[in-house]
Amino acid sequence: MIEFLDLKLRNREMQTLFMASCDDVIDSGRYVGGPMVTKFEHAFAKYVGASHMVGVGNGLDAIRLALQALGIGGGDEVLVPGISAIATGLAVQQLGAVPVLVDVDASTGLIDLEAAADAVTPRTRAMVPVHLYGRPVNMDVVLEIAERHDLMVVEDCAQAHGATWMGRTVGTIGHAGAFSFYPTKNLGALGDAGGVVTHDKRVADRVRSLANYGAVKDRYDHQLPGWNSRLDPMQANALRVQLPYLNEWNARRQQIAQRYHLALAGSTVATPLTWPDAGHVWHLYVVKAKNRPRFRQQLESAGIGTEVHYPTALMDAPALHSAIGNTPKARHLADCVVSLPCHPWLADSDVDHIVETLRTLGDIPWQ
Ligand SMILES: Cc1ncc(COP(=O)(O)O)c(C=O)c1O
């Protein structure tokens, strides 16, 4: 069986480095904060080209902390795409702000920027473009809308480590970028982890303070209503040793995506949701299937695991009770998307088998 994602395959490649990275932390005697966290923060900031990186507990907190540090709070409206991980909407809601769900482009799943501009009201204060599945949102248009309406922009980069828009790495284009290092991400930890990148030192300082009980000058100088969302040094070290491999891993994802893309050309069973383009890092390879249960079943019978990202549009998630907005295209995608295995540890023979299976699928002749 080719599992959708088996992280033990990554661990086999990284085993020696992971063990040494744990030993380093144990030997350091610093188990919260300290030099291992700082080292990763500097390495990741350099990788994306940001002036600052603050390690935090997870991706949801990264979005929430970035928004809070930029002054977003109770009653503010924040534009969020209609399909994403629930965390994108929850981060907004947890601040007492209103998630305004904007419909998405049906051919990419990314936020529809015309619809975003139309959704702006006098209460709109921010936008959270999500680089969904690893594909960058058109940040030129995002910045144009933001400038026109004086909005803060927090890029949700949880699925897009190393993705680029017009040569700039995502996360560094808006006011702040929020990353998740959840184990399955393109750069994934051995547990929960996240980070905020920004060029603005004041934003970085506020995020660091809010994530550390609001402490400012020293650990007992609690100035801000913060909480505890610090990056664990074990995770920081495990992430740092993987960072040199990220570009190579992303390139392998791009190669696999190209092959699936060609295999699906002309298929009437399933079509690629998006096309291979330069800055895309293929966190997920997502297709639209005419008959999702049947398509998944056919792949399952051929020994290929699949997933669905996501089965529910945010407008249909009861947890997001304060959200507003109607997003029929996002709802349609939630009904038909399927994610195929697409990760750097797939063997060539696995990719060949998936490609062959895609080519021979269904009751339609392959052309
Ligand atoms: C687009 C997106 N945003 C936010 C998150 C939240 O990250 P985390 O699970 O680390 O809280 C995720 C990951 O689940 C995600 O995919």
Short mmCIF file of C-alpha atoms and ligand atoms in Angstrom, two decimals:
data_model
loop_
_atom_site.label_atom_id
_atom_site.label_comp_id
_atom_site.label_asym_id
_atom_site.label_seq_id
_atom_site.Cartn_x
_atom_site.Cartn_y
_atom_site.Cartn_z
CA MET A 1 0.00 0.00 0.00
CA ILE A 2 1.30 3.47 -0.88
CA GLU A 3 0.15 5.48 2.09
CA PHE A 4 -0.93 9.05 1.51
CA LEU A 5 1.99 10.13 3.71
CA ASP A 6 4.19 7.95 5.88
CA LEU A 7 6.48 10.15 7.95
CA LYS A 8 8.55 7.18 8.97
CA LEU A 9 10.02 7.38 5.45
CA ARG A 10 11.31 10.88 6.22
CA ASN A 11 12.57 9.77 9.60
CA ARG A 12 14.61 6.98 8.04
CA GLU A 13 16.46 9.59 5.97
CA MET A 14 16.85 11.98 8.88
CA GLN A 15 17.36 9.50 11.74
CA THR A 16 21.01 10.29 12.52
CA LEU A 17 20.48 14.05 12.33
CA PHE A 18 17.34 13.84 14.48
CA MET A 19 19.08 11.81 17.18
CA ALA A 20 22.02 14.23 17.27
CA SER A 21 19.64 17.20 17.36
CA CYS A 22 17.87 15.74 20.43
CA ASP A 23 21.19 15.05 22.15
CA ASP A 24 22.23 18.67 21.56
CA VAL A 25 19.14 19.95 23.34
CA ILE A 26 19.47 17.51 26.24
CA ASP A 27 23.13 18.45 26.66
CA SER A 28 22.35 22.18 26.48
CA GLY A 29 20.36 22.17 29.73
CA ARG A 30 17.89 24.69 28.18
CA TYR A 31 14.48 23.14 27.61
CA VAL A 32 12.41 26.28 26.97
CA GLY A 33 13.79 29.04 24.72
CA GLY A 34 17.57 29.32 24.59
CA PRO A 35 20.20 29.07 21.85
CA MET A 36 18.62 26.20 19.86
CA VAL A 37 15.45 28.22 19.32
CA THR A 38 17.45 31.32 18.40
CA LYS A 39 19.59 29.36 15.94
CA PHE A 40 16.54 28.03 14.10
CA GLU A 41 14.85 31.44 14.13
CA HIS A 42 17.92 32.98 12.46
CA ALA A 43 18.25 30.14 9.96
CA PHE A 44 14.59 30.28 8.94
CA ALA A 45 14.55 34.09 8.71
CA LYS A 46 17.56 33.88 6.41
CA TYR A 47 15.94 31.12 4.34
CA VAL A 48 12.79 33.14 3.62
CA GLY A 49 14.56 36.50 3.49
CA ALA A 50 12.82 38.11 6.47
CA SER A 51 14.45 40.39 9.01
CA HIS A 52 12.87 38.57 11.97
CA MET A 53 11.44 35.16 12.83
CA VAL A 54 9.77 34.31 16.12
CA GLY A 55 9.23 30.64 16.89
CA VAL A 56 5.82 29.90 18.42
CA GLY A 57 3.81 26.86 19.48
CA ASN A 58 1.84 26.06 16.30
CA GLY A 59 0.42 27.51 13.09
CA LEU A 60 -2.90 28.62 14.54
CA ASP A 61 -1.11 30.66 17.20
CA ALA A 62 1.24 32.07 14.54
CA ILE A 63 -1.72 33.57 12.64
CA ARG A 64 -3.44 34.78 15.80
CA LEU A 65 -0.25 36.28 17.28
CA ALA A 66 0.63 38.03 14.02
CA LEU A 67 -2.86 39.56 13.74
CA GLN A 68 -2.87 40.58 17.41
CA ALA A 69 0.61 42.11 17.12
CA LEU A 70 -0.66 44.14 14.14
CA GLY A 71 -3.46 45.55 16.27
CA ILE A 72 -6.39 43.38 15.16
CA GLY A 73 -9.00 42.78 17.87
CA GLY A 74 -12.64 42.78 18.91
CA GLY A 75 -15.15 43.60 16.15
CA ASP A 76 -12.57 44.03 13.38
CA GLU A 77 -13.45 42.26 10.15
CA VAL A 78 -10.77 40.03 8.65
CA LEU A 79 -10.99 38.58 5.12
CA VAL A 80 -10.33 34.84 5.02
CA PRO A 81 -10.73 32.38 2.10
CA GLY A 82 -13.78 30.12 2.13
CA ILE A 83 -11.72 26.92 2.08
CA SER A 84 -8.68 26.38 4.30
CA ALA A 85 -7.66 24.57 7.46
CA ILE A 86 -10.11 25.53 10.22
CA ALA A 87 -7.19 27.19 12.04
CA THR A 88 -7.19 30.13 9.62
CA GLY A 89 -10.72 31.09 10.65
CA LEU A 90 -10.35 30.17 14.32
CA ALA A 91 -7.28 32.38 14.71
CA VAL A 92 -9.41 35.37 13.70
CA GLN A 93 -12.40 34.36 15.79
CA GLN A 94 -10.27 33.81 18.91
CA LEU A 95 -9.30 37.49 18.81
CA GLY A 96 -12.94 38.51 18.94
CA ALA A 97 -12.61 39.64 15.32
CA VAL A 98 -15.07 38.58 12.64
CA PRO A 99 -13.88 36.07 9.99
CA VAL A 100 -15.37 37.32 6.71
CA LEU A 101 -15.36 34.30 4.41
CA VAL A 102 -14.51 35.18 0.82
CA ASP A 103 -15.24 32.78 -2.03
CA VAL A 104 -12.38 31.15 -3.87
CA ASP A 105 -11.27 30.69 -7.46
CA ALA A 106 -12.76 27.34 -8.48
CA SER A 107 -9.72 26.48 -10.61
CA THR A 108 -7.12 26.95 -7.86
CA GLY A 109 -8.91 26.99 -4.49
CA LEU A 110 -7.17 30.27 -3.66
CA ILE A 111 -9.01 33.34 -2.35
CA ASP A 112 -10.80 35.19 -5.17
CA LEU A 113 -9.24 38.64 -4.96
CA GLU A 114 -12.07 40.40 -6.79
CA ALA A 115 -14.50 38.94 -4.27
CA ALA A 116 -12.10 39.98 -1.49
CA ALA A 117 -12.11 43.60 -2.67
CA ASP A 118 -15.93 43.50 -2.87
CA ALA A 119 -16.16 42.18 0.69
CA VAL A 120 -14.33 45.17 2.21
CA THR A 121 -16.44 47.33 4.54
CA PRO A 122 -15.48 50.26 6.78
CA ARG A 123 -14.85 47.67 9.54
CA THR A 124 -12.38 45.57 7.51
CA ARG A 125 -8.92 45.77 9.05
CA ALA A 126 -6.99 42.80 7.70
CA MET A 127 -6.73 40.01 5.17
CA VAL A 128 -5.28 36.51 5.58
CA PRO A 129 -4.41 35.19 2.11
CA VAL A 130 -3.72 31.44 2.36
CA HIS A 131 -1.12 29.99 -0.02
CA LEU A 132 -3.28 26.89 -0.18
CA TYR A 133 -1.77 23.55 -1.20
CA GLY A 134 1.59 25.33 -1.67
CA ARG A 135 0.51 27.72 -4.43
CA PRO A 136 1.14 31.42 -3.86
CA VAL A 137 -1.75 33.87 -3.95
CA ASN A 138 -1.19 36.81 -6.32
CA MET A 139 0.49 39.05 -3.74
CA ASP A 140 0.67 42.04 -6.08
CA VAL A 141 -3.12 42.24 -6.08
CA VAL A 142 -3.29 41.51 -2.34
CA LEU A 143 -0.97 44.44 -1.62
CA GLU A 144 -2.93 46.69 -3.98
CA ILE A 145 -6.20 45.93 -2.16
CA ALA A 146 -4.48 46.30 1.21
CA GLU A 147 -3.05 49.67 0.29
CA ARG A 148 -6.34 50.92 -1.13
CA HIS A 149 -8.26 50.00 2.03
CA ASP A 150 -5.52 50.32 4.63
CA LEU A 151 -5.57 46.63 5.58
CA MET A 152 -3.00 44.56 7.45
CA VAL A 153 -1.88 41.43 5.58
CA VAL A 154 -0.92 38.23 7.36
CA GLU A 155 0.09 35.54 4.88
CA ASP A 156 -0.93 32.04 5.96
CA CYS A 157 2.12 30.08 4.80
CA ALA A 158 1.34 26.84 6.64
CA GLN A 159 1.34 24.92 3.35
CA ALA A 160 3.92 26.94 1.45
CA HIS A 161 7.42 26.78 2.97
CA GLY A 162 9.75 28.09 0.29
CA ALA A 163 7.03 29.00 -2.23
CA THR A 164 7.73 32.19 -4.14
CA TRP A 165 5.68 34.94 -5.72
CA MET A 166 7.60 36.87 -8.41
CA GLY A 167 10.87 35.75 -6.88
CA ARG A 168 9.99 36.69 -3.29
CA THR A 169 9.50 33.99 -0.71
CA VAL A 170 5.99 33.92 0.70
CA GLY A 171 5.64 35.20 4.23
CA THR A 172 7.89 38.17 3.53
CA ILE A 173 5.51 40.07 1.24
CA GLY A 174 2.68 41.06 3.59
CA HIS A 175 3.08 42.68 7.03
CA ALA A 176 3.76 39.25 8.53
CA GLY A 177 3.85 35.60 7.51
CA ALA A 178 2.55 32.76 9.67
CA PHE A 179 4.03 29.27 9.37
CA SER A 180 2.99 25.91 10.78
CA PHE A 181 5.64 23.25 11.19
CA TYR A 182 3.06 20.53 11.88
CA PRO A 183 4.79 17.20 11.11
CA THR A 184 3.14 16.73 7.69
CA LYS A 185 4.12 20.16 6.34
CA ASN A 186 6.86 20.68 3.72
CA LEU A 187 9.10 21.55 6.67
CA GLY A 188 7.64 19.54 9.53
CA ALA A 189 8.70 19.07 13.15
CA LEU A 190 8.40 15.99 15.34
CA GLY A 191 5.41 17.56 17.08
CA ASP A 192 3.58 20.89 17.04
CA ALA A 193 5.52 24.02 16.07
CA GLY A 194 5.00 27.33 14.29
CA GLY A 195 6.60 30.68 13.54
CA VAL A 196 5.96 34.27 12.52
CA VAL A 197 8.22 36.12 10.08
CA THR A 198 8.21 39.86 9.50
CA HIS A 199 10.46 42.74 8.46
CA ASP A 200 9.08 44.89 11.28
CA LYS A 201 10.98 44.63 14.56
CA ARG A 202 8.07 46.05 16.57
CA VAL A 203 5.77 43.33 15.25
CA ALA A 204 8.36 40.64 16.01
CA ASP A 205 8.87 42.00 19.55
CA ARG A 206 5.11 42.06 20.19
CA VAL A 207 4.66 38.50 18.91
CA ARG A 208 7.51 37.32 21.14
CA SER A 209 6.04 39.10 24.12
CA LEU A 210 2.44 37.93 23.54
CA ALA A 211 3.66 34.34 23.15
CA ASN A 212 5.50 34.59 26.47
CA TYR A 213 2.80 35.79 28.92
CA GLY A 214 3.12 39.34 27.67
CA ALA A 215 6.56 39.75 29.25
CA VAL A 216 8.44 42.74 27.88
CA LYS A 217 11.67 43.79 29.62
CA ASP A 218 12.20 40.65 31.66
CA ARG A 219 10.31 37.47 32.36
CA TYR A 220 8.18 38.99 35.16
CA ASP A 221 7.40 42.30 33.41
CA HIS A 222 3.95 41.32 32.12
CA GLN A 223 2.74 44.25 30.01
CA LEU A 224 0.50 42.60 27.41
CA PRO A 225 -2.41 40.14 27.76
CA GLY A 226 -0.41 37.27 26.30
CA TRP A 227 -0.35 33.53 26.78
CA ASN A 228 2.15 30.71 26.40
CA SER A 229 2.96 29.74 22.82
CA ARG A 230 6.71 29.23 22.70
CA LEU A 231 8.62 27.11 20.20
CA ASP A 232 10.06 24.05 21.91
CA PRO A 233 13.87 23.77 21.50
CA MET A 234 13.60 20.05 20.59
CA GLN A 235 11.33 21.01 17.70
CA ALA A 236 13.50 24.00 16.76
CA ASN A 237 16.55 21.78 16.48
CA ALA A 238 14.73 19.06 14.54
CA LEU A 239 13.54 21.75 12.12
CA ARG A 240 16.96 23.37 11.75
CA VAL A 241 18.64 20.13 10.69
CA GLN A 242 16.01 19.61 7.98
CA LEU A 243 16.10 23.14 6.58
CA PRO A 244 19.08 22.49 4.24
CA TYR A 245 16.99 19.78 2.52
CA LEU A 246 13.84 21.83 2.00
CA ASN A 247 14.61 23.13 -1.52
CA GLU A 248 15.56 19.66 -2.72
CA TRP A 249 12.37 18.22 -1.20
CA ASN A 250 10.25 20.93 -2.80
CA ALA A 251 11.89 20.23 -6.18
CA ARG A 252 11.00 16.55 -5.87
CA ARG A 253 7.37 17.52 -5.10
CA GLN A 254 7.37 19.67 -8.26
CA GLN A 255 8.66 16.74 -10.34
CA ILE A 256 5.96 14.41 -9.02
CA ALA A 257 3.27 17.04 -9.62
CA GLN A 258 4.38 17.40 -13.24
CA ARG A 259 4.02 13.67 -13.80
CA TYR A 260 0.52 13.55 -12.28
CA HIS A 261 -0.41 16.55 -14.31
CA LEU A 262 0.52 14.89 -17.58
CA ALA A 263 -1.16 11.66 -16.54
CA LEU A 264 -4.42 13.52 -15.88
CA ALA A 265 -4.42 15.53 -19.12
CA GLY A 266 -7.63 14.70 -20.92
CA SER A 267 -9.09 12.65 -18.07
CA THR A 268 -12.79 13.05 -17.54
CA VAL A 269 -12.66 11.26 -14.19
CA ALA A 270 -10.52 13.79 -12.38
CA THR A 271 -8.80 17.01 -13.33
CA PRO A 272 -5.95 18.84 -11.64
CA LEU A 273 -7.13 21.67 -9.46
CA THR A 274 -4.20 23.81 -10.43
CA TRP A 275 -1.31 23.84 -12.88
CA PRO A 276 2.41 23.50 -12.29
CA ASP A 277 3.87 27.00 -11.99
CA ALA A 278 7.18 28.28 -10.88
CA GLY A 279 6.62 29.29 -7.29
CA HIS A 280 4.35 26.38 -6.28
CA VAL A 281 5.77 23.94 -3.69
CA TRP A 282 3.03 21.29 -3.92
CA HIS A 283 2.35 20.71 -0.25
CA LEU A 284 -0.65 18.86 -1.66
CA TYR A 285 -1.49 17.64 -5.15
CA VAL A 286 -5.23 18.13 -5.35
CA VAL A 287 -7.62 17.02 -8.08
CA LYS A 288 -11.32 17.53 -8.59
CA ALA A 289 -13.07 14.18 -8.99
CA LYS A 290 -16.43 13.86 -10.69
CA ASN A 291 -17.42 11.03 -8.39
CA ARG A 292 -15.20 11.36 -5.33
CA PRO A 293 -16.17 8.17 -3.48
CA ARG A 294 -15.68 6.08 -6.62
CA PHE A 295 -12.38 7.77 -7.55
CA ARG A 296 -10.98 7.23 -4.06
CA GLN A 297 -12.20 3.66 -4.06
CA GLN A 298 -10.51 2.95 -7.40
CA LEU A 299 -7.23 4.30 -6.07
CA GLU A 300 -7.62 2.43 -2.79
CA SER A 301 -8.14 -0.82 -4.76
CA ALA A 302 -4.88 -0.08 -6.59
CA GLY A 303 -3.14 0.31 -3.21
CA ILE A 304 -2.99 4.12 -3.23
CA GLY A 305 -4.02 6.16 -0.19
CA THR A 306 -5.73 9.53 -0.66
CA GLU A 307 -7.05 12.30 1.62
CA VAL A 308 -9.48 15.20 1.33
CA HIS A 309 -8.40 18.77 2.02
CA TYR A 310 -10.96 19.81 3.06
CA PRO A 311 -14.32 18.07 3.24
CA THR A 312 -16.03 21.13 4.72
CA ALA A 313 -16.02 24.74 3.58
CA LEU A 314 -15.38 27.10 6.48
CA MET A 315 -18.93 28.49 6.12
CA ASP A 316 -20.23 25.03 7.08
CA ALA A 317 -17.99 24.56 10.13
CA PRO A 318 -20.06 24.95 13.32
CA ALA A 319 -16.89 25.94 15.21
CA LEU A 320 -16.69 29.19 13.23
CA HIS A 321 -19.92 30.51 14.70
CA SER A 322 -18.99 34.17 14.31
CA ALA A 323 -17.99 33.93 10.63
CA ILE A 324 -20.00 35.66 7.93
CA GLY A 325 -20.04 35.24 4.15
CA ASN A 326 -21.44 32.89 1.54
CA THR A 327 -18.92 30.84 -0.48
CA PRO A 328 -20.61 28.45 -2.95
CA LYS A 329 -17.41 27.74 -4.90
CA ALA A 330 -15.56 26.78 -1.73
CA ARG A 331 -18.48 24.53 -0.83
CA HIS A 332 -18.35 22.91 -4.27
CA LEU A 333 -14.61 22.23 -3.88
CA ALA A 334 -15.21 20.70 -0.45
CA ASP A 335 -17.50 18.22 -2.21
CA CYS A 336 -15.10 17.11 -4.94
CA VAL A 337 -11.41 17.61 -4.02
CA VAL A 338 -9.07 14.68 -3.48
CA SER A 339 -5.39 14.86 -2.51
CA LEU A 340 -3.00 12.32 -4.08
CA PRO A 341 0.23 11.19 -2.41
CA CYS A 342 2.83 13.87 -3.23
CA HIS A 343 5.87 13.98 -1.00
CA PRO A 344 9.63 13.71 -1.47
CA TRP A 345 9.94 10.25 0.05
CA LEU A 346 7.77 8.54 -2.57
CA ALA A 347 9.90 6.02 -4.48
CA ASP A 348 10.05 6.35 -8.29
CA SER A 349 8.24 3.01 -8.51
CA ASP A 350 5.40 4.42 -6.34
CA VAL A 351 5.07 7.46 -8.61
CA ASP A 352 5.10 5.18 -11.70
CA HIS A 353 2.33 3.07 -10.19
CA ILE A 354 0.19 6.11 -9.32
CA VAL A 355 0.70 7.58 -12.82
CA GLU A 356 -0.22 4.28 -14.48
CA THR A 357 -3.31 3.98 -12.31
CA LEU A 358 -4.43 7.54 -13.11
CA ARG A 359 -4.01 6.79 -16.81
CA THR A 360 -6.19 3.72 -16.79
CA LEU A 361 -8.88 4.94 -14.43
CA GLY A 362 -12.57 4.87 -14.92
CA ASP A 363 -14.87 3.88 -17.67
CA ILE A 364 -13.61 6.45 -20.14
CA PRO A 365 -10.96 5.63 -22.73
CA TRP A 366 -7.59 7.20 -21.99
CA GLN A 367 -6.48 9.38 -24.87
C1 LIG B 1 -3.52 26.58 5.81
C2 LIG B 1 -3.27 26.25 7.25
N1 LIG B 1 -3.36 27.22 8.17
C3 LIG B 1 -3.13 26.99 9.47
C4 LIG B 1 -2.79 25.74 9.92
C5 LIG B 1 -2.64 25.52 11.38
O1 LIG B 1 -1.40 25.01 11.75
P1 LIG B 1 -1.25 24.14 13.09
O2 LIG B 1 -1.87 22.81 12.83
O3 LIG B 1 0.23 24.08 13.29
O4 LIG B 1 -1.94 24.91 14.17
C6 LIG B 1 -2.65 24.69 9.00
C7 LIG B 1 -2.26 23.34 9.41
O5 LIG B 1 -3.01 22.54 9.87
C8 LIG B 1 -2.91 24.94 7.63
O6 LIG B 1 -2.82 23.97 6.72
#
